[in-house]
Amino acid sequence: MDRRTDVTVEELLRRHAPQVLGALVRRYGHFDQAEDSVQEALIAAAGQWPRDGVPDNPRGWLIRVASRRLTDRLRSDEARRRREETAAALTPADAFVAPPPGEDPSGTGRAPSEDDTLTLLFLCCHPALSPAAQIALTLRAVGGLTTAEIARAHLVPEATMAQRISRAKRTLRGTRFRRPDAEDRDRRLAAVLQVLYLIFNEGYTATAGPDLHRTDLAREAIRLTRAVRRLLPHEGRVTGLLALMVLTEARAPARTGPDSELVPLDAQDRALWDRTAIAEGTALAEEALAQGPAGDYQLQAAVAALHDEAERPEDTDWPQILALYDLLVRRTPDPAAALGRAVAVAMVDGPRAGLAAVDALTGTVEPRFRLDAVRGHLLERAGEPAAARAAYRSAADGTLSEPEARYLRRRADRLDP
């Protein structure tokens, strides 16, 4: 046993989970039962490795245990049981995770274990699944999170999340474990990136509950996006999304005050921002723009870089940010981008111009409290305290996030006559 201390057991399990699952599904099929078996192997490792030490070959250990669990699950079919148990017994563990010398079945120059992570992401983000199911299945099958961890992150009962994951796996029963063909690849990759983006956003600004920032979800989204970028290093959308996440997360240490209160961007102590992450994110943003036509993630990353590079709020290059938002809203119908553009309009042309842009979005932005919060801020800047107070209170009533609601009510109370 290898008693390594530089890499935690949790990190090892999350790193190997998609590779182990991919190895089993590629060998046996049965995605739904293989995924359950891998979860059982991960739980066994989490209990045994801290006590006995990490095996010299963690992935091989997990594959052996998960294979035994899977073959146990398949015993109802006696012929299948004999065939698959025999194959498992005769096949060395390393054969599941590396091709024979000189062979590369994927044609990518990488071992199957590397390609399996991306293939699993494509499978978990299958168009037959709802976005909520895609997110839950991605976190469990590719992220290695337990059902209980995913349920806590989404503030739902564990039983509810277990049902959601079970339904998703039933939907995928019989789906082949393979990368999508060239015609389908771009659409499926877009779905994968959207799921990773949604996971990050939920981690960076929780939509409900007592915490503003769920670090575990945000970091998991970044980790998975890094894994996708290792497999698709020249894909501008992937590089842009990673840049956007890194640049946004770099500001996390300054987003809350001593009492966990929300601190808006223009009031944050920028000395607390992670300058190493900002340097990495800025380099990634520049690389993303050079990798092809500027897409949504590349443009959003460029906006984030301009915010992060400003040493003071008044140093922010708002005209350039507005120009980027103009490009973005022409590309995408995303209401969040249009709302960001309205803020940039206000910073360049004044609060009245920003209010006109906000009013034009009425009925298009969900959740509505985002629109009310921006309207309150701009009305306050325009010298209309009563209207600003009403907008802030409406926004506070509309959010399920306790830190956001407290912040908005404080802004409203400050404007009381």
Coordinates of N, CA and C in Angstrom, one line a residue, residues 8 15 52 56 79 82 84 94 125 131 137 140 177 179 197 232 237 239 254 286 297 307 309 312 319 339 343 400:
T8 N -5.1 13.7 -1.5 CA -6.1 13.2 -0.6 C -6.9 12.0 -1.2
R15 N -10.8 11.7 -9.2 CA -10.0 11.6 -10.4 C -10.3 10.3 -11.2
D52 N -6.0 1.8 5.7 CA -4.9 0.9 5.3 C -3.9 1.5 4.4
D56 N -1.1 0.8 -4.5 CA -0.1 1.2 -5.4 C -0.8 1.6 -6.8
A79 N -26.1 -17.5 -17.9 CA -25.1 -17.6 -19.0 C -24.3 -16.3 -19.0
R82 N -21.6 -16.4 -16.2 CA -20.5 -17.2 -16.4 C -19.5 -16.5 -17.4
E84 N -19.2 -13.2 -18.2 CA -18.6 -12.0 -17.8 C -17.7 -12.2 -16.6
D94 N -5.1 -3.9 -15.5 CA -4.5 -2.8 -16.4 C -5.1 -2.9 -17.8
C125 N -24.9 13.9 -20.6 CA -25.6 15.1 -21.1 C -26.4 14.7 -22.4
P131 N -32.2 19.1 -18.2 CA -31.0 19.7 -17.7 C -30.8 19.3 -16.2
L137 N -26.6 13.6 -12.9 CA -25.9 12.4 -13.4 C -24.4 12.7 -13.7
R140 N -22.6 12.7 -10.4 CA -22.4 11.4 -9.8 C -21.5 10.5 -10.6
F177 N -22.1 3.1 -25.5 CA -21.1 3.9 -24.8 C -20.0 4.2 -25.9
R179 N -18.4 7.9 -28.4 CA -18.5 9.3 -28.6 C -19.5 9.6 -29.7
Y197 N -21.2 24.7 -17.0 CA -21.5 26.1 -16.7 C -22.6 26.3 -15.6
L232 N -9.5 18.2 -25.2 CA -9.8 19.1 -26.4 C -9.1 20.4 -26.2
R237 N -14.3 27.0 -27.3 CA -15.4 27.1 -26.4 C -15.0 26.5 -25.0
T239 N -11.8 26.2 -23.8 CA -10.8 27.1 -23.2 C -11.5 28.4 -22.6
A254 N -13.4 37.8 -1.9 CA -13.9 39.1 -1.5 C -15.4 39.3 -1.6
E286 N -7.2 35.0 -23.5 CA -6.5 35.4 -24.7 C -6.3 34.2 -25.7
Y297 N -18.7 31.9 -24.6 CA -17.9 31.7 -23.4 C -16.6 32.6 -23.6
H307 N -12.8 43.1 -15.9 CA -13.2 43.4 -14.5 C -12.0 43.0 -13.6
E309 N -8.8 42.8 -14.2 CA -7.6 43.5 -14.4 C -7.6 44.9 -13.8
R312 N -8.9 49.3 -9.4 CA -10.0 50.0 -8.7 C -11.3 50.0 -9.5
P319 N -16.4 51.1 -21.5 CA -16.7 51.1 -23.0 C -16.3 49.8 -23.7
L339 N -29.0 41.6 -19.6 CA -29.0 42.4 -18.4 C -27.6 42.9 -18.0
V343 N -26.3 47.0 -17.6 CA -25.5 47.6 -16.6 C -24.3 48.4 -17.2
L400 N -34.5 33.3 -3.4 CA -34.5 32.2 -2.4 C -33.2 32.1 -1.7

